[in-house]
Coordinates of C-alpha atoms in Angstrom, one line a residue:
X1 CA 4.7 -31.4 -58.3
X2 CA 2.0 -30.4 -60.8
X3 CA 1.3 -26.7 -61.3
X4 CA -1.5 -25.4 -59.1
X5 CA -0.8 -27.6 -56.2
X6 CA 0.2 -25.5 -53.2
X7 CA 3.8 -26.1 -52.2
X8 CA 4.9 -25.5 -48.7
X9 CA 8.3 -24.3 -47.6
X10 CA 9.3 -26.5 -44.8
X11 CA 11.5 -24.8 -42.3
X12 CA 13.7 -26.9 -40.0
X13 CA 14.0 -25.4 -36.6
X14 CA 17.5 -23.9 -37.2
X15 CA 16.3 -22.3 -40.5
X16 CA 13.2 -20.9 -38.8
X17 CA 15.2 -19.3 -36.1
X18 CA 17.5 -17.6 -38.6
X19 CA 14.5 -16.4 -40.7
X20 CA 12.9 -14.6 -37.8
X21 CA 15.9 -12.6 -36.8
X22 CA 14.9 -9.0 -37.7
X23 CA 12.5 -8.7 -40.7
X24 CA 11.2 -11.9 -42.1
X25 CA 12.9 -12.3 -45.5
X26 CA 11.5 -14.4 -48.3
X27 CA 13.9 -17.3 -49.1
X28 CA 16.6 -16.0 -51.5
X29 CA 14.5 -12.7 -51.8
X30 CA 12.4 -14.6 -54.4
X31 CA 9.9 -12.4 -56.4
X32 CA 6.3 -13.2 -55.5
X33 CA 5.4 -13.1 -59.1
X34 CA 7.4 -16.2 -59.8
X35 CA 5.9 -18.3 -56.9
X36 CA 2.7 -20.2 -57.3
X37 CA 2.1 -20.7 -53.5
X38 CA 4.0 -20.5 -50.2
X39 CA 3.0 -21.2 -46.6
X40 CA 5.0 -20.0 -43.7
X41 CA 4.2 -21.9 -40.5
X42 CA 5.4 -21.7 -36.9
X43 CA 5.5 -17.9 -37.2
X44 CA 4.9 -17.4 -33.5
X45 CA 7.3 -20.0 -32.2
X46 CA 10.4 -17.8 -32.0
X47 CA 10.8 -16.2 -28.5
X48 CA 10.9 -12.5 -28.2
X49 CA 14.0 -10.5 -27.4
X50 CA 14.3 -8.3 -24.3
X51 CA 13.6 -5.2 -26.5
X52 CA 10.6 -6.8 -28.1
X53 CA 9.2 -7.7 -24.7
X54 CA 9.5 -4.1 -23.6
X55 CA 7.7 -3.0 -26.8
X56 CA 4.9 -5.5 -25.9
X57 CA 4.7 -3.9 -22.4
X58 CA 3.9 -0.5 -24.1
X59 CA 0.8 -1.9 -25.8
X60 CA -2.3 0.2 -25.1
X61 CA -5.8 -0.6 -23.8
X62 CA -4.8 -3.5 -21.6
X63 CA -2.8 -4.6 -18.5
X64 CA -2.0 -3.1 -15.2
X65 CA -3.5 0.3 -14.2
X66 CA -2.8 3.0 -11.7
X67 CA -5.4 4.5 -9.3
X68 CA -5.5 8.3 -9.1
X69 CA -7.8 10.9 -7.8
X70 CA -8.5 14.6 -8.1
X71 CA -10.8 17.1 -6.4
X72 CA -11.8 19.1 -9.5
X73 CA -12.5 22.2 -7.5
X74 CA -9.2 22.5 -5.6
X75 CA -6.9 20.5 -8.0
X76 CA -5.7 18.5 -4.9
X77 CA -5.7 14.8 -4.2
X78 CA -7.7 13.1 -1.5
X79 CA -7.1 10.9 1.6
X80 CA -3.3 10.3 1.9
X81 CA -2.7 12.6 -1.0
X82 CA -4.8 15.5 0.3
X83 CA -1.6 17.5 0.9
X84 CA -0.5 17.4 -2.7
X85 CA -1.9 18.3 -6.0
X86 CA -3.5 15.6 -8.1
X87 CA -0.8 16.1 -10.7
X88 CA 1.9 15.6 -8.0
X89 CA 0.1 12.4 -6.9
X90 CA 0.3 11.2 -10.6
X91 CA 4.0 11.9 -10.7
X92 CA 4.6 9.9 -7.5
X93 CA 2.5 7.0 -8.8
X94 CA 4.2 6.8 -12.2
X95 CA 7.6 6.8 -10.4
X96 CA 6.5 4.1 -7.9
X97 CA 5.2 1.8 -10.5
X98 CA 7.7 2.7 -13.3
X99 CA 9.1 -0.9 -13.5
X100 CA 5.6 -2.2 -14.0
X101 CA 5.0 0.1 -16.9
X102 CA 1.2 0.6 -16.6
X103 CA -0.4 2.2 -19.7
X104 CA -3.8 2.8 -18.0
X105 CA -4.8 4.9 -15.0
X106 CA -8.1 4.7 -13.2
X107 CA -8.9 8.4 -12.6
X108 CA -11.5 9.5 -10.1
X109 CA -12.7 13.1 -10.6
X110 CA -14.5 14.1 -7.5
X111 CA -17.3 16.7 -8.0
X112 CA -18.0 17.0 -4.3
X113 CA -17.9 20.8 -4.2
X114 CA -20.5 21.0 -7.0
X115 CA -23.1 18.6 -5.5
X116 CA -25.7 21.4 -5.7
X117 CA -24.5 23.6 -8.5
X118 CA -23.1 23.5 -12.0
X119 CA -19.5 22.9 -12.8
X120 CA -17.5 26.1 -13.4
X121 CA -14.4 27.1 -15.3
X122 CA -12.2 26.1 -12.4
X123 CA -13.4 22.4 -12.6
X124 CA -12.9 22.2 -16.4
X125 CA -9.5 23.9 -16.2
X126 CA -8.3 21.4 -13.6
X127 CA -9.6 18.5 -15.6
X128 CA -8.0 19.8 -18.7
X129 CA -4.6 20.2 -17.0
X130 CA -4.9 16.8 -15.5
X131 CA -5.6 15.1 -18.9
X132 CA -2.8 17.1 -20.5
X133 CA -0.4 15.5 -17.9
X134 CA -1.9 12.0 -18.5
X135 CA -1.1 12.4 -22.2
X136 CA 2.5 13.4 -21.4
X137 CA 2.8 10.2 -19.3
X138 CA 1.3 8.1 -22.1
X139 CA -1.6 7.0 -19.9
X140 CA -5.2 6.3 -21.0
X141 CA -7.9 7.0 -18.5
X142 CA -10.3 4.5 -17.0
X143 CA -12.4 7.4 -15.9
X144 CA -14.9 7.7 -13.0
X145 CA -16.8 10.7 -11.7
X146 CA -17.9 10.6 -8.1
X147 CA -19.1 12.9 -5.3
X148 CA -18.8 11.0 -2.0
X149 CA -15.3 10.4 -0.7
X150 CA -16.3 10.4 3.0
X151 CA -18.0 7.1 3.3
X152 CA -18.6 7.6 7.0
X153 CA -21.0 10.5 6.2
X154 CA -22.2 9.8 2.7
X155 CA -25.4 11.8 2.7
X156 CA -23.6 15.0 3.5
X157 CA -21.8 14.8 0.1
X158 CA -24.6 13.2 -1.9
X159 CA -26.3 15.2 -4.8
X160 CA -29.8 14.8 -6.1
X161 CA -30.5 12.7 -9.2
X162 CA -31.4 15.9 -11.0
X163 CA -28.0 17.4 -10.3
X164 CA -26.2 14.3 -11.4
X165 CA -28.1 14.3 -14.7
X166 CA -27.4 18.0 -15.2
X167 CA -23.7 17.4 -14.6
X168 CA -23.6 14.5 -17.1
X169 CA -25.1 16.8 -19.7
X170 CA -22.6 19.5 -18.8
X171 CA -19.7 17.0 -19.1
X172 CA -20.8 15.6 -22.4
X173 CA -18.8 18.0 -24.7
X174 CA -15.8 17.6 -22.5
X175 CA -15.9 13.8 -22.6
X176 CA -16.4 13.9 -26.4
X177 CA -13.4 16.2 -26.7
X178 CA -11.2 13.9 -24.7
X179 CA -12.6 10.6 -26.2
X180 CA -9.2 9.5 -27.5
X181 CA -7.7 9.6 -24.0
X182 CA -10.4 7.6 -22.3
X183 CA -10.1 3.8 -22.5
X184 CA -13.5 3.5 -20.9
X185 CA -15.9 5.3 -18.6
X186 CA -17.1 3.8 -15.3
X187 CA -20.6 4.6 -14.4
X188 CA -19.7 6.3 -11.1
X189 CA -21.7 9.2 -9.7
X190 CA -23.8 7.1 -7.3
X191 CA -22.6 6.3 -3.8
X192 CA -19.3 6.3 -2.0
X193 CA -16.4 6.4 -4.5
X194 CA -19.0 6.2 -7.3
X195 CA -19.4 2.5 -6.5
X196 CA -23.2 2.2 -6.4
X197 CA -23.7 0.8 -2.9
X198 CA -27.2 -0.4 -2.2
X199 CA -28.1 2.5 0.2
X200 CA -27.2 5.1 -2.4
X201 CA -29.0 3.2 -5.1
X202 CA -32.1 3.2 -3.1
X203 CA -32.0 7.0 -2.8
X204 CA -31.2 7.8 -6.4
X205 CA -32.9 7.1 -9.7
X206 CA -30.2 4.9 -11.1
X207 CA -32.0 4.1 -14.3
X208 CA -32.2 7.8 -15.2
X209 CA -28.5 8.3 -14.4
X210 CA -27.4 5.3 -16.4
X211 CA -29.6 6.3 -19.4
X212 CA -28.3 9.9 -19.2
X213 CA -24.7 8.5 -19.4
X214 CA -25.5 6.4 -22.4
X215 CA -27.3 9.2 -24.1
X216 CA -24.7 11.9 -23.5
X217 CA -21.4 10.0 -24.3
X218 CA -19.9 8.9 -27.6
X219 CA -21.5 5.7 -28.9
X220 CA -18.1 4.0 -29.2
X221 CA -17.2 4.6 -25.6
X222 CA -17.8 1.6 -23.2
X223 CA -19.3 2.3 -19.8
X224 CA -18.5 -0.1 -17.0
X225 CA -20.9 -0.8 -14.1
X226 CA -20.0 -2.2 -10.7
X227 CA -22.7 -4.8 -10.4
X228 CA -24.2 -7.0 -13.0
X229 CA -27.8 -6.2 -11.9
X230 CA -27.2 -2.5 -12.7
X231 CA -27.1 -3.6 -16.3
X232 CA -29.8 -6.3 -16.2
X233 CA -32.3 -4.1 -14.3
X234 CA -31.9 -1.0 -16.4
X235 CA -30.9 -2.0 -19.9
X236 CA -31.7 -4.7 -22.5
X237 CA -28.3 -6.5 -22.7
X238 CA -29.0 -7.2 -26.4
X239 CA -29.7 -3.6 -27.3
X240 CA -27.0 -1.2 -28.7
X241 CA -26.8 0.4 -25.3
X242 CA -26.5 -3.0 -23.6
X243 CA -23.6 -3.9 -25.8
X244 CA -21.8 -0.8 -24.6
X245 CA -21.9 -1.7 -21.0
X246 CA -19.1 -3.6 -19.4
X247 CA -18.1 -4.3 -15.8
X248 CA -15.7 -3.5 -13.1
X249 CA -15.2 -5.7 -10.1
X250 CA -13.7 -3.9 -7.1
X251 CA -13.5 -6.8 -4.7
X252 CA -11.2 -9.5 -6.1
X253 CA -9.9 -11.9 -3.4
X254 CA -9.5 -15.1 -5.5
X255 CA -12.6 -16.8 -4.3
X256 CA -16.3 -15.9 -5.0
X257 CA -17.8 -13.2 -2.7
X258 CA -21.1 -11.5 -2.4
X259 CA -19.4 -8.2 -3.3
X260 CA -18.2 -9.6 -6.7
X261 CA -19.9 -8.0 -9.7
X262 CA -22.1 -11.1 -10.3
X263 CA -22.4 -12.2 -6.7
X264 CA -20.9 -15.2 -4.9
X265 CA -22.4 -18.1 -6.8
X266 CA -20.5 -19.3 -9.9
X267 CA -23.5 -21.4 -10.9
X268 CA -26.0 -18.5 -10.8
X269 CA -27.6 -17.1 -14.0
X270 CA -25.9 -13.7 -13.3
X271 CA -22.4 -15.2 -13.0
X272 CA -22.9 -17.1 -16.3
X273 CA -24.3 -14.1 -18.0
X274 CA -21.4 -11.9 -17.0
X275 CA -18.9 -14.5 -18.2
X276 CA -20.6 -14.6 -21.6
X277 CA -21.1 -10.8 -22.0
X278 CA -17.6 -10.1 -20.9
X279 CA -16.3 -11.6 -24.1
X280 CA -17.2 -8.4 -26.0
X281 CA -16.9 -5.6 -23.4
X282 CA -14.0 -4.3 -21.3
X283 CA -13.8 -5.6 -17.7
X284 CA -11.7 -3.8 -15.1
X285 CA -10.8 -5.1 -11.6
X286 CA -9.0 -4.5 -8.4
X287 CA -8.1 -6.6 -5.4
X288 CA -8.8 -5.5 -1.9
X289 CA -6.2 -3.4 -0.2
X290 CA -3.3 -5.4 1.2
X291 CA -4.1 -4.0 4.7
X292 CA -7.5 -5.6 4.4
X293 CA -6.1 -9.1 3.9
X294 CA -6.3 -9.7 7.7
X295 CA -10.0 -8.9 7.9
X296 CA -11.2 -9.9 4.5
X297 CA -9.0 -12.8 3.5
X298 CA -8.3 -14.7 6.7
X299 CA -4.9 -13.0 7.0
X300 CA -3.7 -14.7 3.9
X301 CA -2.2 -13.3 0.7
X302 CA -4.4 -13.6 -2.3
X303 CA -3.9 -16.7 -4.5
X304 CA -2.3 -15.9 -7.9
X305 CA -3.7 -18.9 -9.8
X306 CA -7.2 -18.2 -8.4
X307 CA -7.0 -14.6 -9.5
X308 CA -5.6 -15.5 -12.9
X309 CA -8.4 -18.0 -13.4
X310 CA -11.0 -15.4 -12.5
X311 CA -9.4 -12.9 -14.8
X312 CA -9.7 -15.5 -17.6
X313 CA -13.3 -16.5 -16.8
X314 CA -14.6 -12.9 -17.0
X315 CA -12.1 -11.8 -19.7
X316 CA -10.5 -8.9 -17.7
X317 CA -8.9 -6.1 -19.7
X318 CA -7.2 -4.3 -16.8
X319 CA -6.3 -4.8 -13.2
X320 CA -5.2 -2.3 -10.5
X321 CA -1.6 -2.4 -9.6
X322 CA -2.2 0.0 -6.7
X323 CA -4.0 -2.7 -4.6
X324 CA -2.4 -5.5 -2.7
X325 CA 1.1 -4.8 -4.0
X326 CA 3.4 -2.5 -2.1
X327 CA 1.3 -0.2 0.0
X328 CA 2.9 1.9 2.7
X329 CA 6.2 0.3 2.0
X330 CA 4.9 -3.2 2.7
X331 CA 4.9 -6.1 0.3
X332 CA 1.6 -7.9 -0.3
X333 CA 0.1 -10.4 -2.8
X334 CA 1.4 -9.0 -6.1
X335 CA 4.9 -8.8 -4.7
X336 CA 4.7 -12.4 -3.6
X337 CA 3.6 -13.5 -7.0
X338 CA 7.0 -12.4 -8.4
X339 CA 8.5 -15.3 -6.3
X340 CA 5.9 -17.9 -7.3
X341 CA 6.8 -19.8 -10.4
X342 CA 4.3 -20.7 -13.0
X343 CA 4.7 -23.6 -15.5
X344 CA 2.9 -24.8 -18.6
X345 CA 1.5 -27.6 -16.5
X346 CA 0.0 -25.2 -14.0
X347 CA -1.5 -23.0 -16.7
X348 CA -3.1 -26.0 -18.3
X349 CA -4.4 -27.2 -14.9
X350 CA -6.2 -23.8 -14.4
X351 CA -7.2 -23.7 -18.1
X352 CA -5.2 -20.6 -18.8
X353 CA -3.9 -19.6 -22.3
X354 CA -0.2 -19.1 -23.0
X355 CA 2.2 -18.9 -25.9
X356 CA 4.7 -21.8 -25.8
X357 CA 7.6 -19.5 -26.8
X358 CA 7.0 -17.4 -23.7
X359 CA 8.8 -20.0 -21.7
X360 CA 12.0 -19.8 -23.8
X361 CA 14.8 -17.3 -24.4
X362 CA 16.1 -16.3 -27.9
X363 CA 18.6 -19.2 -27.7
X364 CA 15.8 -21.6 -27.3
X365 CA 16.6 -22.3 -23.7
X366 CA 13.8 -22.9 -21.2
X367 CA 13.4 -20.0 -18.7
X368 CA 11.5 -19.7 -15.4
X369 CA 8.4 -17.5 -15.3
X370 CA 6.4 -16.1 -12.3
X371 CA 2.7 -15.6 -11.8
X372 CA 3.3 -11.9 -11.7
X373 CA 4.8 -12.0 -15.2
X374 CA 2.0 -14.2 -16.4
X375 CA -0.7 -11.8 -15.3
X376 CA 1.3 -8.8 -16.5
X377 CA 1.8 -10.2 -20.0
X378 CA -1.6 -12.0 -20.6
X379 CA -4.1 -9.6 -19.0
X380 CA -6.3 -8.3 -21.8
X381 CA -5.1 -9.3 -25.3
X382 CA -1.8 -10.8 -26.6
X383 CA -2.0 -11.0 -30.4
X384 CA 0.3 -12.9 -32.6
X385 CA 0.4 -14.1 -36.2
X386 CA 0.5 -17.9 -36.3
X387 CA 1.2 -18.4 -40.0
X388 CA 1.1 -16.7 -43.4
X389 CA 0.4 -18.1 -46.9
X390 CA 0.1 -16.5 -50.3
X391 CA -0.3 -17.6 -53.8
X392 CA -0.1 -15.8 -57.1
X393 CA -1.9 -16.0 -60.5
X394 CA -1.4 -13.9 -63.5
X395 CA -3.1 -10.8 -62.2
X396 CA -3.0 -10.9 -58.4
X397 CA -1.6 -12.3 -55.2
X398 CA -3.8 -13.7 -52.5
X399 CA -2.5 -13.4 -48.9
X400 CA -3.8 -15.1 -45.9
X401 CA -2.6 -14.1 -42.4
X402 CA -3.8 -16.2 -39.5
X403 CA -4.0 -14.1 -36.3
X404 CA -4.4 -15.5 -32.9
X405 CA -4.9 -14.2 -29.4
X406 CA -3.1 -15.7 -26.4
X407 CA -4.5 -13.2 -24.0
X408 CA -7.2 -13.6 -21.3
X409 CA -9.6 -11.2 -23.2
X410 CA -10.4 -10.0 -26.6
X411 CA -8.9 -6.7 -27.7
X412 CA -12.2 -5.0 -27.3
X413 CA -10.7 -1.5 -27.1
X414 CA -8.9 -1.8 -30.4
X415 CA -10.8 0.2 -32.9
X416 CA -8.6 -0.1 -36.0
X417 CA -6.6 -2.9 -37.6
X418 CA -5.2 -3.2 -41.1
X419 CA -2.8 -5.1 -43.3
X420 CA -0.6 -2.7 -45.2
X421 CA 1.7 -2.9 -48.2
X422 CA 4.6 -0.4 -47.7
X423 CA 7.1 0.8 -50.2
X424 CA 10.8 1.2 -49.6
X425 CA 10.1 4.6 -48.0
X426 CA 7.7 3.0 -45.5
X427 CA 4.7 4.7 -47.2
X428 CA 1.4 2.8 -47.7
X429 CA 0.9 1.5 -51.2
X430 CA -2.3 -0.4 -50.4
X431 CA -4.4 -1.1 -47.2
X432 CA -6.8 -3.8 -46.1
X433 CA -9.0 -2.8 -43.2
X434 CA -9.8 -5.7 -40.8
X435 CA -13.1 -5.4 -38.9
X436 CA -13.1 -8.5 -36.7
X437 CA -10.0 -8.1 -34.5
X438 CA -11.8 -6.5 -31.5
X439 CA -13.8 -9.7 -30.8
X440 CA -10.9 -12.2 -31.3
X441 CA -11.3 -14.5 -28.3
X442 CA -8.6 -16.2 -26.4
X443 CA -6.9 -19.0 -28.4
X444 CA -9.2 -18.4 -31.4
X445 CA -7.7 -17.9 -34.9
X446 CA -8.8 -15.1 -37.2
X447 CA -8.0 -15.8 -40.9
X448 CA -7.4 -12.5 -42.8
X449 CA -7.6 -12.8 -46.5
X450 CA -6.5 -10.1 -49.0
X451 CA -6.3 -10.2 -52.7
X452 CA -4.0 -7.6 -54.2
X453 CA -3.3 -6.6 -57.8
X454 CA 0.2 -7.5 -58.8
X455 CA 0.8 -4.0 -60.0
X456 CA 0.4 -2.7 -56.5
X457 CA 2.6 -5.5 -55.0
X458 CA 5.4 -4.5 -57.4
X459 CA 5.4 -1.1 -55.8
X460 CA 5.7 -2.5 -52.3
X461 CA 8.7 -3.8 -50.3
X462 CA 6.9 -4.9 -47.1
X463 CA 3.7 -6.5 -45.9
X464 CA 2.9 -5.1 -42.4
X465 CA 0.2 -5.3 -39.8
X466 CA -1.0 -2.4 -37.6
X467 CA -3.6 -2.2 -34.9
X468 CA -4.5 0.7 -32.6
X469 CA -6.9 1.9 -30.0
X470 CA -8.4 5.4 -29.8
X471 CA -5.0 6.9 -28.8
X472 CA -3.9 5.9 -32.3
X473 CA -0.7 4.3 -30.9
X474 CA 0.4 1.3 -32.9
X475 CA 0.7 -1.9 -30.9
X476 CA 3.2 -4.8 -31.1
X477 CA 2.4 -8.4 -32.1
X478 CA 3.9 -11.2 -29.9
X479 CA 6.1 -12.2 -32.8
X480 CA 9.9 -12.0 -33.2
X481 CA 9.7 -9.5 -36.1
X482 CA 10.6 -5.9 -36.7
X483 CA 8.3 -3.3 -35.2
X484 CA 8.6 0.4 -36.0
X485 CA 6.3 3.4 -36.0
X486 CA 3.3 1.2 -35.1
X487 CA 3.9 -1.3 -38.0
X488 CA 4.6 -5.0 -37.5
X489 CA 6.7 -6.1 -40.5
X490 CA 5.5 -9.5 -41.5
X491 CA 7.2 -10.1 -44.9
X492 CA 9.9 -8.5 -47.0
X493 CA 8.6 -8.8 -50.6
X494 CA 11.7 -8.1 -52.7

């Protein structure tokens, strides 16, 4: 082979399996300076170990979420939790769903007792204590403020528009202070549960409230709205404010319904616009309560493949695990999905992404998977390196790392990603910031190129990848490689 022609290392299956056990080691620990070019393919084909799957489950800013509430005046919960503190409710919820390992929690802060006056120290103290406990539980908040919890008598708990705007301005410093614990902020404030029902919208100046939220919250904080027309009527979708506004659909039943965020017609302009815009903003959702299946879903459990398809079409980042699962000691739709097998053929039939190695164990045996596992593992993002290549000249080494996303949505809440050269002490020698990861769509490939001076490479022992959200917690790639302290170890250099 003549010099300058890229030579590829061809890995037979048995060799590839051996290479991916633990850290990826260069063949014979060959010095990069002596190699003209190398390509490592099939990097994402080795199945994950049990421990690696657990590390994947700890990834932030995606996946199943809890649903929690707090009366900020009393520090107590509401409805069935009115007899316990909000923090006690959180403790019960984390225990109930411990096996599901949610990293997000939808948090309702009810301002009911302040509907006609400013928030006081008691309110802020209760919110501070609550967020302290969220942090201890490694939970990011999908945060919503609301006033009306008694939907039978909504006007008795409804504030004026002026009071809402005053509260938003009063909350602004608190929200900014806790930015790193907030995955996204739901518009809230208007209507029962902060869900912007049509009656409440007609009584409030919704544009003034939405604009106050956008003006008084950090510019890097997404705000989710319940209905598409809240965004389209009040904001230019192409403006910087419009690009901050995502969605939450609180009525998922597997088939289109007029209470869906974009209405009941998949062929409508609103439905298509939401599908397009959801590629770059976070989308949250919840199914109806299991007890409502009888009245709202013809007495049937909700279809897992139909829900999965909807989650994919509108690029959902998160989904409530409190709804239609195991309410009041009864099993509902989510429980049934654990018993319903999913196959590559089914996923392809519903045009759903998946990683081929997900259907195998570490001995390369095929394994059964359920719809519950699929939604758990593919909701939001699922990033993996597909292949790596590098080539050297006299002065530098050029790396190319091809990153892909097997998830249902782009990692829109990831705000930092970087390639890093680490020395033997795991200290950074050089860093390459990557700016395009947050918009990496499902099944797309992002080529990351990095030219590094050989003098720096000689100081390094590892090439690693790190990506984090605002909590600054490092996340795991879906590759069978070492992962420690937020770093995914791609190559051992010497």
